[in-house]
Amino acid sequence: MRLSPDEIIFWQYGFVKLNATIVFTWGLIFLLAVGAKLITRHLSTDLTRTRWQNMLEIIVTGIEKQLGEVGLSQPRTYLGFLGTIFLFVAAASLCTIFPGYEPPTGSLSTTVALSLCVFVAVPFYGIAGQGLSEYLHSYMAPTPIMLPFNIISEISRTLALAIRLFGNMMSGTMIIAILLTITPFFFPILMTVLGLLTGMVQAYIFSILAAVYIAAATQVRVTKPATLQE
Amino acid sequence: MLIDWFTVGAQIVNFFILVWLLKRFLYKPVINAIDAREKRIARELASADAKAAEAQKERDDFQTKNEDFDRQRATLLSEAAEEAHTERQRLFDEARHDAEELRVKRQKALQNEASSLQEAVSRRTRHEVFAITRKTLADLATTSLEEQMVEVFTRRLKEMDEQVKTELAASLAKSSDPAVVRSRFELPPEQQAILQKALNETFSAEIRIRFETSPDIISGIELASDGRKIAWSIEDYLMSLEEAVDELLQEKKQPKTNDEQPIQERTSP
């Protein structure tokens, strides 16, 4: 039984290989980039604009608004990273409606890669936001005793991110595969619909959690002067 | 093994490529477009606000001007009404004054006319009365009346004042012509003789006399000599009566003109 699209290997040369995960990821990148390019080629700054432009504006401003609500004071700074996570995961889930398609997020390699990106991005934005020493001090807050626990939490939440997304996406495809063998006609469609919903929810959860982690890392700077004054 | 580390590395690279691509083709242009639109809307709103403020200001100005105009018009109207009222009062007073003057003038004219008519009537009446009297006495004048008159004349000669008598005597003596005795009718010879005798006795001299008749003498006898005259006739009485009546009328006229004063005072406003 195939658990991951990693197992479909189109081409291999020693360590280097071209599997379904990478190929479908390229497909998604192409779809997203070309779609965005086509739509944003003729953007209007007038009051009248195309439906496609409206759609893109709704998506971008919606993401921006969500990031602001999470607690990021300047959502535009993180829009490129967090917005792309959301769009990639969402697109990967939505494309499951195409037959023969395997979502790259159903591969643990992809989710680990994304989680690693978040794992690096949190200290990156934290240090950029409040400076190296301030950021490192936050690991020893409220007391230095908390240092190992903070480090463990940092690693475990990254792991949790990767496993959660992988589990959900993998289970979706697994369930459909199993149901196809049992009730091949009607029920798998319902499950696909459910899978679409789950995929969107997972995209939301993944990006929002990443936003929350980054916000937690950068927000110290804002709250600290207030505590000092007390 | 579920994790293929080559795939992980490749996916990380893929992810960053996607981030870069989306930043370039999606986020930046869309956000720029939104910002540009927001700026444009803000600009248009600001300009609309400015226009609205200007319109409001203009409306206020217009309203103020309108109110000023209304106030001015009301003032002018009230002034005009006041003037018209004053002018009307003035014209009314003038007309009343003119009417009053006219009335006074007419009254005066009427009074004048009345007084002249009255005068004419009185003159005419007087004239008629005297004419009737003269006619009556003339009708009554007969020879016997002449006799009576001669008798009266002689008596008066005798009763005459001494001074007058001497003056008349001197005049008679001085005159070369005979004295003239005039009467209405021819005196009979006996009467003439009585007269001659009476004159002679009165003046103690022979008086030459000539008898004449005159229609002017209504009834009576007149002795004239060298400009001096002694007479008794009804004409004399009538003449003196007429004079007295004239004097009376003149006196009556005088107070009448004085009476006009209070009338004038009453008519003036």
Short mmCIF file of C-alpha atoms in Angstrom, two decimals:
data_model
loop_
_atom_site.label_atom_id
_atom_site.label_comp_id
_atom_site.label_asym_id
_atom_site.label_seq_id
_atom_site.Cartn_x
_atom_site.Cartn_y
_atom_site.Cartn_z
CA MET A 1 0.00 0.00 0.00
CA ARG A 2 1.32 3.40 -1.06
CA LEU A 3 1.25 5.96 1.70
CA SER A 4 2.99 8.87 -0.02
CA PRO A 5 3.45 10.19 -3.57
CA ASP A 6 7.15 10.02 -2.83
CA GLU A 7 6.92 6.43 -3.71
CA ILE A 8 6.01 7.18 -7.31
CA ILE A 9 9.38 7.77 -8.82
CA PHE A 10 9.58 8.90 -12.42
CA TRP A 11 13.31 9.21 -12.72
CA GLN A 12 16.24 8.46 -10.42
CA TYR A 13 19.94 8.97 -10.58
CA GLY A 14 21.52 7.80 -7.35
CA PHE A 15 20.42 10.15 -4.58
CA VAL A 16 18.74 12.53 -6.99
CA LYS A 17 15.24 11.50 -7.99
CA LEU A 18 12.15 12.92 -9.59
CA ASN A 19 9.05 11.68 -7.76
CA ALA A 20 5.35 12.57 -7.99
CA THR A 21 5.60 14.98 -5.03
CA ILE A 22 8.13 17.17 -6.78
CA VAL A 23 6.39 16.96 -10.13
CA PHE A 24 2.96 17.87 -8.73
CA THR A 25 4.57 20.65 -6.73
CA TRP A 26 6.02 22.06 -9.93
CA GLY A 27 2.61 21.76 -11.49
CA LEU A 28 1.09 23.73 -8.62
CA ILE A 29 3.82 26.35 -8.76
CA PHE A 30 3.23 26.72 -12.49
CA LEU A 31 -0.53 26.96 -12.02
CA LEU A 32 -0.33 29.54 -9.26
CA ALA A 33 2.38 31.66 -10.82
CA VAL A 34 0.97 31.67 -14.33
CA GLY A 35 -2.57 32.26 -13.05
CA ALA A 36 -1.40 35.19 -10.92
CA LYS A 37 0.67 36.57 -13.75
CA LEU A 38 -2.21 36.36 -16.23
CA ILE A 39 -4.63 38.07 -13.93
CA THR A 40 -2.28 40.77 -12.63
CA ARG A 41 -1.07 41.63 -16.13
CA HIS A 42 -3.92 44.11 -16.58
CA LEU A 43 -4.66 45.36 -13.12
CA SER A 44 -6.85 48.42 -12.99
CA THR A 45 -6.58 51.11 -10.36
CA ASP A 46 -9.98 52.40 -11.37
CA LEU A 47 -13.20 51.80 -9.53
CA THR A 48 -14.19 49.27 -12.21
CA ARG A 49 -12.19 46.05 -12.38
CA THR A 50 -12.41 42.46 -13.63
CA ARG A 51 -13.91 39.59 -11.65
CA TRP A 52 -10.56 37.83 -11.60
CA GLN A 53 -8.92 40.90 -10.14
CA ASN A 54 -11.67 41.10 -7.58
CA MET A 55 -11.05 37.46 -6.66
CA LEU A 56 -7.33 38.03 -6.20
CA GLU A 57 -7.94 41.19 -4.16
CA ILE A 58 -10.39 39.32 -1.95
CA ILE A 59 -7.84 36.54 -1.39
CA VAL A 60 -4.92 38.87 -0.70
CA THR A 61 -6.84 41.29 1.53
CA GLY A 62 -8.52 38.33 3.29
CA ILE A 63 -5.15 36.79 4.14
CA GLU A 64 -3.80 40.15 5.21
CA LYS A 65 -6.81 40.72 7.44
CA GLN A 66 -6.49 37.28 9.02
CA LEU A 67 -2.81 37.85 9.74
CA GLY A 68 -3.66 41.19 11.33
CA GLU A 69 -6.33 39.55 13.49
CA VAL A 70 -3.85 36.94 14.71
CA GLY A 71 -1.76 39.72 16.15
CA LEU A 72 0.84 40.58 13.56
CA SER A 73 1.23 44.33 13.69
CA GLN A 74 2.51 44.61 10.09
CA PRO A 75 0.84 41.81 8.14
CA ARG A 76 2.31 42.87 4.80
CA THR A 77 5.80 41.90 5.95
CA TYR A 78 4.72 38.31 6.47
CA LEU A 79 2.26 38.16 3.58
CA GLY A 80 4.76 36.60 1.17
CA PHE A 81 5.68 33.72 3.48
CA LEU A 82 2.45 32.96 5.34
CA GLY A 83 0.20 33.75 2.38
CA THR A 84 2.18 31.41 0.16
CA ILE A 85 1.90 28.61 2.74
CA PHE A 86 -1.87 29.03 2.78
CA LEU A 87 -2.20 29.26 -0.99
CA PHE A 88 0.08 26.27 -1.61
CA VAL A 89 -1.68 24.00 0.88
CA ALA A 90 -5.12 25.15 -0.26
CA ALA A 91 -4.26 24.69 -3.94
CA ALA A 92 -2.82 21.25 -3.19
CA SER A 93 -6.09 20.25 -1.52
CA LEU A 94 -8.40 21.80 -4.13
CA CYS A 95 -6.65 20.02 -6.98
CA THR A 96 -7.70 16.67 -5.53
CA ILE A 97 -10.81 17.03 -7.65
CA PHE A 98 -8.67 16.17 -10.67
CA PRO A 99 -8.40 12.44 -11.13
CA GLY A 100 -4.92 10.97 -11.02
CA TYR A 101 -3.66 13.85 -8.98
CA GLU A 102 -1.77 13.21 -5.79
CA PRO A 103 -1.55 16.15 -3.39
CA PRO A 104 2.11 16.89 -2.59
CA THR A 105 1.00 17.83 0.95
CA GLY A 106 0.10 14.16 1.35
CA SER A 107 3.81 13.49 1.44
CA LEU A 108 5.52 13.77 4.81
CA SER A 109 8.57 15.14 3.02
CA THR A 110 6.61 18.18 1.84
CA THR A 111 5.00 18.84 5.22
CA VAL A 112 8.35 18.45 6.93
CA ALA A 113 9.85 20.87 4.45
CA LEU A 114 7.10 23.40 5.17
CA SER A 115 7.45 22.85 8.92
CA LEU A 116 11.19 23.36 8.69
CA CYS A 117 10.58 26.59 6.83
CA VAL A 118 8.34 27.74 9.70
CA PHE A 119 10.86 26.46 12.21
CA VAL A 120 13.51 28.68 10.63
CA ALA A 121 11.21 31.57 9.91
CA VAL A 122 10.11 32.01 13.54
CA PRO A 123 13.59 32.81 14.93
CA PHE A 124 14.39 34.71 11.72
CA TYR A 125 11.45 37.07 12.11
CA GLY A 126 11.92 37.13 15.88
CA ILE A 127 15.53 38.23 15.61
CA ALA A 128 14.71 40.67 12.82
CA GLY A 129 11.96 42.09 14.95
CA GLN A 130 13.58 42.45 18.36
CA GLY A 131 17.28 41.69 17.98
CA LEU A 132 19.29 38.55 18.72
CA SER A 133 19.76 38.93 22.50
CA GLU A 134 16.16 39.94 23.08
CA TYR A 135 15.00 36.95 21.07
CA LEU A 136 17.29 34.54 22.88
CA HIS A 137 16.17 36.00 26.19
CA SER A 138 12.63 35.08 25.32
CA TYR A 139 13.62 31.40 25.60
CA MET A 140 14.52 32.01 29.23
CA ALA A 141 11.24 33.69 30.05
CA PRO A 142 9.84 33.82 32.61
CA THR A 143 12.78 31.96 34.28
CA PRO A 144 15.94 30.27 32.88
CA ILE A 145 14.49 26.99 34.13
CA MET A 146 12.01 27.22 31.26
CA LEU A 147 14.82 27.16 28.64
CA PRO A 148 14.77 23.41 27.90
CA PHE A 149 11.00 23.35 27.86
CA ASN A 150 10.89 26.24 25.45
CA ILE A 151 13.34 24.51 23.14
CA ILE A 152 11.35 21.25 23.36
CA SER A 153 8.14 23.16 22.62
CA GLU A 154 9.79 24.79 19.63
CA ILE A 155 10.79 21.45 18.14
CA SER A 156 7.62 19.61 19.05
CA ARG A 157 5.30 22.17 17.55
CA THR A 158 7.27 22.03 14.31
CA LEU A 159 6.89 18.30 14.34
CA ALA A 160 3.21 18.61 15.15
CA LEU A 161 2.72 20.96 12.22
CA ALA A 162 4.28 18.49 9.83
CA ILE A 163 2.52 15.42 11.14
CA ARG A 164 -0.90 17.14 11.39
CA LEU A 165 -0.91 18.26 7.80
CA PHE A 166 0.51 15.01 6.51
CA GLY A 167 -1.95 12.93 8.52
CA ASN A 168 -4.95 14.85 7.33
CA MET A 169 -4.00 14.94 3.71
CA MET A 170 -2.77 11.38 3.64
CA SER A 171 -5.87 10.11 5.43
CA GLY A 172 -8.08 11.87 2.89
CA THR A 173 -6.52 10.09 -0.05
CA MET A 174 -6.31 6.86 1.91
CA ILE A 175 -10.00 6.93 2.82
CA ILE A 176 -10.96 7.55 -0.79
CA ALA A 177 -8.73 4.74 -1.97
CA ILE A 178 -10.19 2.34 0.57
CA LEU A 179 -13.79 3.42 -0.12
CA LEU A 180 -13.26 2.97 -3.83
CA THR A 181 -12.59 -0.66 -3.23
CA ILE A 182 -15.64 -1.08 -0.98
CA THR A 183 -18.34 1.18 -2.43
CA PRO A 184 -16.94 2.30 -5.75
CA PHE A 185 -19.79 4.43 -7.06
CA PHE A 186 -21.35 7.18 -4.90
CA PHE A 187 -19.73 7.38 -1.46
CA PRO A 188 -16.18 8.34 -2.58
CA ILE A 189 -17.55 11.55 -4.14
CA LEU A 190 -18.97 12.64 -0.80
CA MET A 191 -15.67 11.83 0.80
CA THR A 192 -13.86 13.88 -1.84
CA VAL A 193 -16.11 16.84 -0.99
CA LEU A 194 -15.32 16.29 2.68
CA GLY A 195 -11.64 16.04 1.72
CA LEU A 196 -11.85 19.45 0.03
CA LEU A 197 -13.28 20.94 3.21
CA THR A 198 -10.62 19.23 5.33
CA GLY A 199 -7.90 20.45 3.00
CA MET A 200 -9.09 24.05 3.28
CA VAL A 201 -9.32 23.75 7.04
CA GLN A 202 -5.80 22.33 7.15
CA ALA A 203 -4.45 25.12 4.96
CA TYR A 204 -6.06 27.62 7.32
CA ILE A 205 -4.76 25.86 10.43
CA PHE A 206 -1.22 25.50 9.12
CA SER A 207 -0.87 29.12 8.05
CA ILE A 208 -2.62 30.51 11.14
CA LEU A 209 -0.43 28.44 13.47
CA ALA A 210 2.67 29.63 11.65
CA ALA A 211 1.36 33.22 11.97
CA VAL A 212 0.72 32.70 15.68
CA TYR A 213 4.24 31.40 16.23
CA ILE A 214 5.77 34.32 14.35
CA ALA A 215 3.50 36.74 16.18
CA ALA A 216 4.55 35.25 19.51
CA ALA A 217 8.18 35.65 18.55
CA THR A 218 7.83 39.23 17.44
CA GLN A 219 5.17 40.46 19.85
CA VAL A 220 7.48 40.30 22.89
CA ARG A 221 9.02 43.47 21.71
CA VAL A 222 5.76 45.29 22.02
CA THR A 223 4.68 43.89 25.37
CA LYS A 224 8.08 44.09 27.07
CA PRO A 225 8.29 47.90 27.48
CA ALA A 226 4.86 47.78 29.07
CA THR A 227 6.00 45.21 31.66
CA LEU A 228 9.17 47.20 32.34
CA GLN A 229 7.12 50.26 33.11
CA GLU A 230 5.13 48.31 35.67
CA MET B 1 10.88 5.54 5.60
CA LEU B 2 8.24 8.18 4.98
CA ILE B 3 10.64 11.08 4.85
CA ASP B 4 12.80 11.32 1.78
CA TRP B 5 15.38 13.95 2.61
CA PHE B 6 16.15 14.76 -0.99
CA THR B 7 12.46 15.50 -1.52
CA VAL B 8 12.41 17.61 1.64
CA GLY B 9 15.28 19.70 0.33
CA ALA B 10 13.71 19.94 -3.10
CA GLN B 11 10.36 20.97 -1.58
CA ILE B 12 12.04 23.67 0.51
CA VAL B 13 13.62 25.07 -2.64
CA ASN B 14 10.32 24.73 -4.48
CA PHE B 15 8.54 26.53 -1.68
CA PHE B 16 10.92 29.46 -1.76
CA ILE B 17 10.62 29.66 -5.52
CA LEU B 18 6.85 29.77 -5.09
CA VAL B 19 7.18 32.47 -2.44
CA TRP B 20 9.31 34.54 -4.77
CA LEU B 21 6.99 34.00 -7.75
CA LEU B 22 3.86 34.83 -5.82
CA LYS B 23 5.45 37.89 -4.29
CA ARG B 24 6.39 39.07 -7.74
CA PHE B 25 3.20 38.22 -9.60
CA LEU B 26 0.50 38.26 -6.98
CA TYR B 27 1.01 40.15 -3.75
CA LYS B 28 2.96 43.13 -4.97
CA PRO B 29 0.81 44.06 -8.00
CA VAL B 30 -2.44 43.41 -6.17
CA ILE B 31 -1.42 45.41 -3.11
CA ASN B 32 -0.08 48.19 -5.29
CA ALA B 33 -3.33 48.28 -7.20
CA ILE B 34 -5.33 48.38 -3.97
CA ASP B 35 -3.15 51.12 -2.54
CA ALA B 36 -3.40 53.16 -5.71
CA ARG B 37 -7.16 52.80 -5.69
CA GLU B 38 -7.40 53.70 -2.02
CA LYS B 39 -5.26 56.76 -2.59
CA ARG B 40 -7.39 57.74 -5.54
CA ILE B 41 -10.59 57.26 -3.56
CA ALA B 42 -9.17 59.25 -0.68
CA ARG B 43 -8.18 61.99 -3.10
CA GLU B 44 -11.59 62.00 -4.71
CA LEU B 45 -13.28 62.01 -1.33
CA ALA B 46 -11.09 64.91 -0.23
CA SER B 47 -11.91 66.81 -3.40
CA ALA B 48 -15.59 65.98 -2.95
CA ASP B 49 -15.37 67.21 0.63
CA ALA B 50 -13.69 70.38 -0.54
CA LYS B 51 -16.36 70.84 -3.17
CA ALA B 52 -19.09 70.17 -0.64
CA ALA B 53 -17.51 72.66 1.74
CA GLU B 54 -17.30 75.19 -1.07
CA ALA B 55 -20.88 74.54 -2.06
CA GLN B 56 -21.94 74.89 1.55
CA LYS B 57 -20.04 78.16 1.79
CA GLU B 58 -21.61 79.41 -1.41
CA ARG B 59 -25.02 78.37 -0.19
CA ASP B 60 -24.43 80.19 3.07
CA ASP B 61 -23.25 83.25 1.16
CA PHE B 62 -26.28 83.11 -1.06
CA GLN B 63 -28.57 82.68 1.92
CA THR B 64 -26.96 85.62 3.68
CA LYS B 65 -27.31 87.71 0.55
CA ASN B 66 -30.89 86.63 0.16
CA GLU B 67 -31.67 87.57 3.73
CA ASP B 68 -29.96 90.93 3.25
CA PHE B 69 -31.96 91.52 0.12
CA ASP B 70 -35.21 90.59 1.87
CA ARG B 71 -34.41 92.88 4.76
CA GLN B 72 -33.50 95.72 2.41
CA ARG B 73 -36.65 95.21 0.39
CA ALA B 74 -38.77 95.23 3.54
CA THR B 75 -37.06 98.44 4.68
CA LEU B 76 -37.58 100.08 1.30
CA LEU B 77 -41.20 98.97 1.22
CA SER B 78 -41.90 100.32 4.66
CA GLU B 79 -40.12 103.57 3.77
CA ALA B 80 -42.14 103.88 0.58
CA ALA B 81 -45.35 103.15 2.50
CA GLU B 82 -44.41 105.79 5.05
CA GLU B 83 -43.65 108.31 2.32
CA ALA B 84 -46.87 107.52 0.51
CA HIS B 85 -48.77 107.96 3.74
CA THR B 86 -47.08 111.29 4.43
CA GLU B 87 -47.66 112.44 0.85
CA ARG B 88 -51.28 111.39 1.03
CA GLN B 89 -51.70 113.28 4.29
CA ARG B 90 -50.01 116.30 2.75
CA LEU B 91 -52.18 116.21 -0.37
CA PHE B 92 -55.24 115.67 1.74
CA ASP B 93 -54.36 118.65 3.94
CA GLU B 94 -53.63 120.75 0.91
CA ALA B 95 -56.92 119.81 -0.73
CA ARG B 96 -58.79 120.51 2.47
CA HIS B 97 -57.00 123.80 2.81
CA ASP B 98 -57.80 124.72 -0.82
CA ALA B 99 -61.41 123.68 -0.37
CA GLU B 100 -61.60 125.75 2.78
CA GLU B 101 -60.09 128.75 1.03
CA LEU B 102 -62.48 128.35 -1.86
CA ARG B 103 -65.37 128.07 0.53
CA VAL B 104 -64.29 131.22 2.36
CA LYS B 105 -63.84 133.06 -0.89
CA ARG B 106 -67.23 131.98 -2.12
CA GLN B 107 -68.80 132.87 1.15
CA LYS B 108 -67.18 136.27 0.95
CA ALA B 109 -68.36 136.69 -2.62
CA LEU B 110 -71.83 135.64 -1.56
CA GLN B 111 -71.74 138.08 1.28
CA ASN B 112 -70.51 140.82 -1.03
CA GLU B 113 -73.21 140.01 -3.51
CA ALA B 114 -75.79 139.91 -0.79
CA SER B 115 -74.62 143.19 0.66
CA SER B 116 -74.50 144.87 -2.76
CA LEU B 117 -77.92 143.49 -3.54
CA GLN B 118 -79.16 144.72 -0.22
CA GLU B 119 -77.62 148.09 -0.89
CA ALA B 120 -79.17 148.24 -4.32
CA VAL B 121 -82.50 147.21 -2.89
CA SER B 122 -82.29 149.78 -0.13
CA ARG B 123 -81.19 152.46 -2.54
CA ARG B 124 -84.00 151.58 -4.86
CA THR B 125 -86.48 151.43 -2.02
CA ARG B 126 -85.36 154.75 -0.69
CA HIS B 127 -85.57 156.24 -4.11
CA GLU B 128 -89.00 154.77 -4.62
CA VAL B 129 -90.19 155.94 -1.22
CA PHE B 130 -89.08 159.47 -1.94
CA ALA B 131 -90.49 159.40 -5.38
CA ILE B 132 -93.82 158.22 -4.04
CA THR B 133 -93.71 160.86 -1.32
CA ARG B 134 -92.87 163.56 -3.80
CA LYS B 135 -95.59 162.42 -6.13
CA THR B 136 -98.12 162.22 -3.34
CA LEU B 137 -97.24 165.69 -2.08
CA ALA B 138 -97.16 167.06 -5.60
CA ASP B 139 -100.58 165.60 -6.20
CA LEU B 140 -101.79 167.15 -2.98
CA ALA B 141 -100.27 170.53 -3.87
CA THR B 142 -103.14 172.83 -4.69
CA THR B 143 -103.78 176.61 -4.59
CA SER B 144 -105.19 176.31 -1.15
CA LEU B 145 -102.11 174.57 -0.03
CA GLU B 146 -100.13 177.42 -1.61
CA GLU B 147 -102.10 179.79 0.53
CA GLN B 148 -101.27 177.89 3.62
CA MET B 149 -97.66 177.89 2.53
CA VAL B 150 -97.57 181.62 2.03
CA GLU B 151 -98.92 181.97 5.46
CA VAL B 152 -96.29 179.68 6.92
CA PHE B 153 -93.58 181.46 4.92
CA THR B 154 -94.62 184.83 6.22
CA ARG B 155 -94.75 183.54 9.78
CA ARG B 156 -91.25 182.16 9.40
CA LEU B 157 -90.04 185.43 7.97
CA LYS B 158 -91.25 187.12 11.06
CA GLU B 159 -89.75 184.55 13.35
CA MET B 160 -86.40 184.59 11.51
CA ASP B 161 -83.16 185.03 13.36
CA GLU B 162 -81.98 188.66 13.67
CA GLN B 163 -78.58 187.99 12.25
CA VAL B 164 -79.92 186.16 9.26
CA LYS B 165 -82.48 188.87 8.81
CA THR B 166 -79.83 191.65 8.69
CA GLU B 167 -77.62 189.69 6.34
CA LEU B 168 -80.52 189.01 4.03
CA ALA B 169 -81.59 192.63 4.20
CA ALA B 170 -78.12 193.76 3.28
CA SER B 171 -78.10 191.40 0.38
CA LEU B 172 -81.50 192.58 -0.80
CA ALA B 173 -80.42 196.20 -0.59
CA LYS B 174 -77.21 195.58 -2.38
CA SER B 175 -78.75 193.65 -5.27
CA SER B 176 -79.82 195.57 -8.28
CA ASP B 177 -82.11 192.84 -9.56
CA PRO B 178 -85.36 192.20 -7.82
CA ALA B 179 -85.52 189.27 -5.43
CA VAL B 180 -87.05 186.11 -6.86
CA VAL B 181 -89.88 184.31 -5.17
CA ARG B 182 -90.31 180.79 -6.58
CA SER B 183 -93.26 178.57 -6.11
CA ARG B 184 -94.76 175.43 -7.66
CA PHE B 185 -97.81 177.25 -8.97
CA GLU B 186 -98.53 180.80 -9.99
CA LEU B 187 -99.41 182.67 -6.84
CA PRO B 188 -102.73 184.56 -6.95
CA PRO B 189 -102.45 188.40 -6.64
CA GLU B 190 -103.78 188.48 -3.08
CA GLN B 191 -101.14 186.07 -1.98
CA GLN B 192 -98.53 188.06 -3.82
CA ALA B 193 -99.72 191.15 -2.04
CA ILE B 194 -99.59 189.43 1.36
CA LEU B 195 -96.08 188.29 0.62
CA GLN B 196 -95.02 191.76 -0.53
CA LYS B 197 -96.45 193.24 2.55
CA ALA B 198 -94.82 190.73 4.85
CA LEU B 199 -91.41 191.25 3.22
CA ASN B 200 -91.75 194.99 3.44
CA GLU B 201 -92.61 194.72 7.08
CA THR B 202 -89.87 192.34 7.87
CA PHE B 203 -87.04 194.22 6.24
CA SER B 204 -88.67 197.65 6.79
CA ALA B 205 -88.12 198.59 3.17
CA GLU B 206 -89.74 198.43 -0.22
CA ILE B 207 -88.60 195.09 -1.54
CA ARG B 208 -88.84 194.55 -5.23
CA ILE B 209 -89.83 191.07 -6.04
CA ARG B 210 -90.45 188.95 -9.07
CA PHE B 211 -92.66 185.85 -8.95
CA GLU B 212 -91.60 182.70 -10.73
CA THR B 213 -92.88 179.12 -10.91
CA SER B 214 -90.51 176.15 -10.69
CA PRO B 215 -91.48 172.45 -11.13
CA ASP B 216 -88.50 171.48 -8.92
CA ILE B 217 -90.20 172.81 -5.87
CA ILE B 218 -92.64 170.15 -4.83
CA SER B 219 -94.53 172.27 -2.44
CA GLY B 220 -93.24 175.47 -0.82
CA ILE B 221 -91.90 178.94 -1.39
CA GLU B 222 -88.37 180.11 -1.93
CA LEU B 223 -86.86 183.59 -1.70
CA ALA B 224 -83.58 184.04 -3.48
CA SER B 225 -81.45 187.13 -3.77
CA ASP B 226 -77.85 187.64 -4.71
CA GLY B 227 -76.88 184.08 -3.93
CA ARG B 228 -78.67 184.00 -0.63
CA LYS B 229 -81.81 182.06 -0.21
CA ILE B 230 -84.55 181.63 2.31
CA ALA B 231 -86.99 178.87 1.67
CA TRP B 232 -89.56 176.63 3.12
CA SER B 233 -90.56 173.60 1.12
CA ILE B 234 -91.38 169.92 1.60
CA GLU B 235 -88.47 169.25 -0.77
CA ASP B 236 -86.12 170.49 1.93
CA TYR B 237 -87.60 168.16 4.49
CA LEU B 238 -87.36 165.26 2.10
CA MET B 239 -83.77 166.16 1.27
CA SER B 240 -82.76 166.25 4.90
CA LEU B 241 -84.64 163.00 5.53
CA GLU B 242 -82.80 161.35 2.65
CA GLU B 243 -79.50 162.54 4.03
CA ALA B 244 -80.36 161.11 7.44
CA VAL B 245 -81.33 157.76 5.92
CA ASP B 246 -78.05 157.66 3.93
CA GLU B 247 -76.06 158.35 7.05
CA LEU B 248 -77.90 155.57 8.86
CA LEU B 249 -77.10 153.11 6.06
CA GLN B 250 -73.45 154.07 6.07
CA GLU B 251 -73.33 153.47 9.81
CA LYS B 252 -74.99 150.09 9.35
CA LYS B 253 -72.45 149.06 6.75
CA GLN B 254 -69.53 149.72 9.01
CA PRO B 255 -70.29 147.15 11.72
CA LYS B 256 -71.14 144.55 9.08
CA THR B 257 -67.58 144.47 7.81
CA ASN B 258 -66.42 144.04 11.39
CA ASP B 259 -68.70 141.03 11.75
CA GLU B 260 -66.80 139.18 9.02
CA GLN B 261 -63.75 138.70 11.26
CA PRO B 262 -65.09 135.82 13.40
CA ILE B 263 -66.20 133.93 10.31
CA GLN B 264 -62.67 133.92 8.91
CA GLU B 265 -61.30 132.70 12.17
CA ARG B 266 -63.73 129.83 12.21
CA THR B 267 -63.01 128.69 8.66
CA SER B 268 -59.25 128.57 8.96
CA PRO B 269 -58.09 124.99 10.11
#
